[in-house]
Amino acid sequence: MPQVIPLFSLHWVMGIHDYWMYTGDLGTVAELLPGVRQVLDFFGRRLNDDGTVGEMPGWMFADWCPQWPPAAGGAMGCPPGAERGRSALVSLMTVETLDRAAELAAAAGEEAAPFAGRAQALREAAHGVFYDESRGLYRDTPD
């Protein structure tokens, strides 16, 4: 049974960053950067009008969290709002991945600014959509 789990591709990018931090192997980083770009471009093509990460194809699995039962007809392990493209976790995880990708690109001698700029734009959008000023907390979903 095919399973498409978009958030696992973000884990893959962050795993490359971890690998580099532990080994210093920039040759492998440079070899994998085209794939890193493809993953982050995939997420970038799915932004909502408000600049946050929108709906994604596949299973938006993040964790086997008992507080995240399947929404009406949805799948287990999905944070609130993820299946509708309205999840703070998905947007903020993408910000973190873009930040790590910028570090990878810079270390490999490539242009880091596109990743860093996209990270900052998404960070600001997510803050504007998901942050609840009155409570001083980020909401799982603005809905």
CSV table of C-alpha atoms in Angstrom, one decimal:
chain,number,residue,atom,x,y,z
A,1,MET,CA,0.0,0.0,0.0
A,2,PRO,CA,1.6,3.3,-1.1
A,3,GLN,CA,1.9,5.9,1.7
A,4,VAL,CA,2.7,9.5,1.0
A,5,ILE,CA,3.7,11.3,4.2
A,6,PRO,CA,4.8,14.8,3.3
A,7,LEU,CA,6.2,15.7,6.8
A,8,PHE,CA,8.7,12.8,6.5
A,9,SER,CA,10.3,14.6,3.6
A,10,LEU,CA,11.0,17.5,6.0
A,11,HIS,CA,12.5,15.1,8.5
A,12,TRP,CA,14.7,13.9,5.7
A,13,VAL,CA,16.1,17.4,5.1
A,14,MET,CA,16.7,17.9,8.8
A,15,GLY,CA,18.4,14.5,8.9
A,16,ILE,CA,20.8,15.7,6.2
A,17,HIS,CA,21.5,18.7,8.4
A,18,ASP,CA,22.1,16.4,11.4
A,19,TYR,CA,24.4,14.2,9.3
A,20,TRP,CA,26.5,17.2,8.3
A,21,MET,CA,26.7,18.5,11.8
A,22,TYR,CA,28.0,15.2,13.0
A,23,THR,CA,30.3,14.3,10.1
A,24,GLY,CA,31.2,17.6,8.4
A,25,ASP,CA,30.7,15.7,5.1
A,26,LEU,CA,30.0,18.6,2.7
A,27,GLY,CA,30.3,16.3,-0.4
A,28,THR,CA,27.2,14.4,0.5
A,29,VAL,CA,25.4,17.6,1.4
A,30,ALA,CA,26.2,19.1,-2.0
A,31,GLU,CA,25.0,15.9,-3.7
A,32,LEU,CA,21.7,16.0,-1.8
A,33,LEU,CA,21.0,19.8,-2.1
A,34,PRO,CA,19.0,19.4,-5.4
A,35,GLY,CA,16.6,17.0,-3.5
A,36,VAL,CA,16.4,19.4,-0.6
A,37,ARG,CA,15.3,22.1,-3.0
A,38,GLN,CA,12.7,19.9,-4.6
A,39,VAL,CA,11.2,19.0,-1.2
A,40,LEU,CA,11.0,22.6,-0.1
A,41,ASP,CA,9.7,23.8,-3.5
A,42,PHE,CA,7.0,21.2,-3.2
A,43,PHE,CA,5.9,22.8,0.1
A,44,GLY,CA,6.4,26.3,-1.3
A,45,ARG,CA,3.9,25.6,-4.1
A,46,ARG,CA,1.2,24.7,-1.6
A,47,LEU,CA,1.0,28.0,0.4
A,48,ASN,CA,-2.3,29.4,1.4
A,49,ASP,CA,-3.2,33.0,0.4
A,50,ASP,CA,-2.1,34.0,4.0
A,51,GLY,CA,1.4,32.6,3.3
A,52,THR,CA,1.1,29.6,5.6
A,53,VAL,CA,1.5,26.0,4.3
A,54,GLY,CA,-1.8,24.8,2.8
A,55,GLU,CA,-3.3,21.4,1.9
A,56,MET,CA,-0.9,18.7,1.0
A,57,PRO,CA,-1.5,15.4,-0.8
A,58,GLY,CA,-1.1,12.3,1.3
A,59,TRP,CA,-1.2,11.4,5.0
A,60,MET,CA,-0.3,14.4,7.2
A,61,PHE,CA,1.1,12.1,9.9
A,62,ALA,CA,3.2,13.8,12.5
A,63,ASP,CA,3.1,11.6,15.6
A,64,TRP,CA,1.0,8.9,17.3
A,65,CYS,CA,-0.4,11.5,19.7
A,66,PRO,CA,-3.5,10.3,21.6
A,67,GLN,CA,-4.8,13.9,21.6
A,68,TRP,CA,-5.0,13.8,17.8
A,69,PRO,CA,-7.7,11.3,17.0
A,70,PRO,CA,-8.9,11.1,13.4
A,71,ALA,CA,-11.1,14.0,12.5
A,72,ALA,CA,-14.3,13.2,10.6
A,73,GLY,CA,-13.0,10.6,8.2
A,74,GLY,CA,-9.4,11.7,8.7
A,75,ALA,CA,-6.3,9.7,9.6
A,76,MET,CA,-4.6,9.0,12.9
A,77,GLY,CA,-1.5,11.0,13.9
A,78,CYS,CA,-2.4,14.2,12.1
A,79,PRO,CA,-2.2,17.5,14.0
A,80,PRO,CA,-5.3,19.6,14.1
A,81,GLY,CA,-5.9,21.4,10.9
A,82,ALA,CA,-3.2,19.6,8.9
A,83,GLU,CA,-5.6,17.7,6.6
A,84,ARG,CA,-7.3,21.1,5.7
A,85,GLY,CA,-4.0,23.0,5.3
A,86,ARG,CA,-4.5,25.0,8.5
A,87,SER,CA,-1.8,23.7,10.9
A,88,ALA,CA,0.7,25.6,12.9
A,89,LEU,CA,2.8,22.5,13.3
A,90,VAL,CA,3.1,22.0,9.5
A,91,SER,CA,4.0,25.6,8.9
A,92,LEU,CA,6.4,25.9,11.7
A,93,MET,CA,8.1,22.6,10.9
A,94,THR,CA,8.5,23.9,7.4
A,95,VAL,CA,10.1,27.1,8.8
A,96,GLU,CA,12.6,25.1,10.8
A,97,THR,CA,13.4,23.0,7.7
A,98,LEU,CA,14.0,26.0,5.5
A,99,ASP,CA,16.3,27.4,8.2
A,100,ARG,CA,18.3,24.2,8.2
A,101,ALA,CA,18.4,24.1,4.4
A,102,ALA,CA,19.8,27.7,4.4
A,103,GLU,CA,22.6,26.5,6.7
A,104,LEU,CA,23.3,23.5,4.4
A,105,ALA,CA,23.4,25.6,1.3
A,106,ALA,CA,25.8,28.1,2.9
A,107,ALA,CA,28.1,25.4,4.2
A,108,ALA,CA,28.2,23.9,0.7
A,109,GLY,CA,29.1,27.2,-0.9
A,110,GLU,CA,25.7,27.7,-2.5
A,111,GLU,CA,23.2,30.5,-2.3
A,112,ALA,CA,21.4,30.4,1.1
A,113,ALA,CA,19.3,33.6,0.8
A,114,PRO,CA,16.4,31.9,-1.1
A,115,PHE,CA,15.9,29.4,1.7
A,116,ALA,CA,16.4,32.0,4.4
A,117,GLY,CA,14.0,34.5,2.8
A,118,ARG,CA,11.3,31.9,2.4
A,119,ALA,CA,11.8,30.8,6.1
A,120,GLN,CA,11.4,34.4,7.3
A,121,ALA,CA,8.3,35.0,5.1
A,122,LEU,CA,6.7,31.8,6.4
A,123,ARG,CA,7.7,32.5,10.0
A,124,GLU,CA,6.0,35.9,9.8
A,125,ALA,CA,2.9,34.5,8.1
A,126,ALA,CA,2.6,31.7,10.7
A,127,HIS,CA,3.0,34.1,13.6
A,128,GLY,CA,0.3,36.3,12.2
A,129,VAL,CA,-2.1,33.5,11.6
A,130,PHE,CA,-1.5,31.1,14.5
A,131,TYR,CA,-0.3,33.3,17.4
A,132,ASP,CA,-2.9,34.2,20.0
A,133,GLU,CA,-1.7,37.5,21.5
A,134,SER,CA,-4.2,37.4,24.4
A,135,ARG,CA,-3.0,34.0,25.6
A,136,GLY,CA,0.7,34.3,24.6
A,137,LEU,CA,0.4,30.9,22.8
A,138,TYR,CA,0.4,29.5,19.3
A,139,ARG,CA,-2.9,27.9,18.4
A,140,ASP,CA,-2.8,24.5,16.6
A,141,THR,CA,-5.1,26.0,14.0
A,142,PRO,CA,-6.7,29.4,13.5
A,143,ASP,CA,-10.1,27.8,13.1
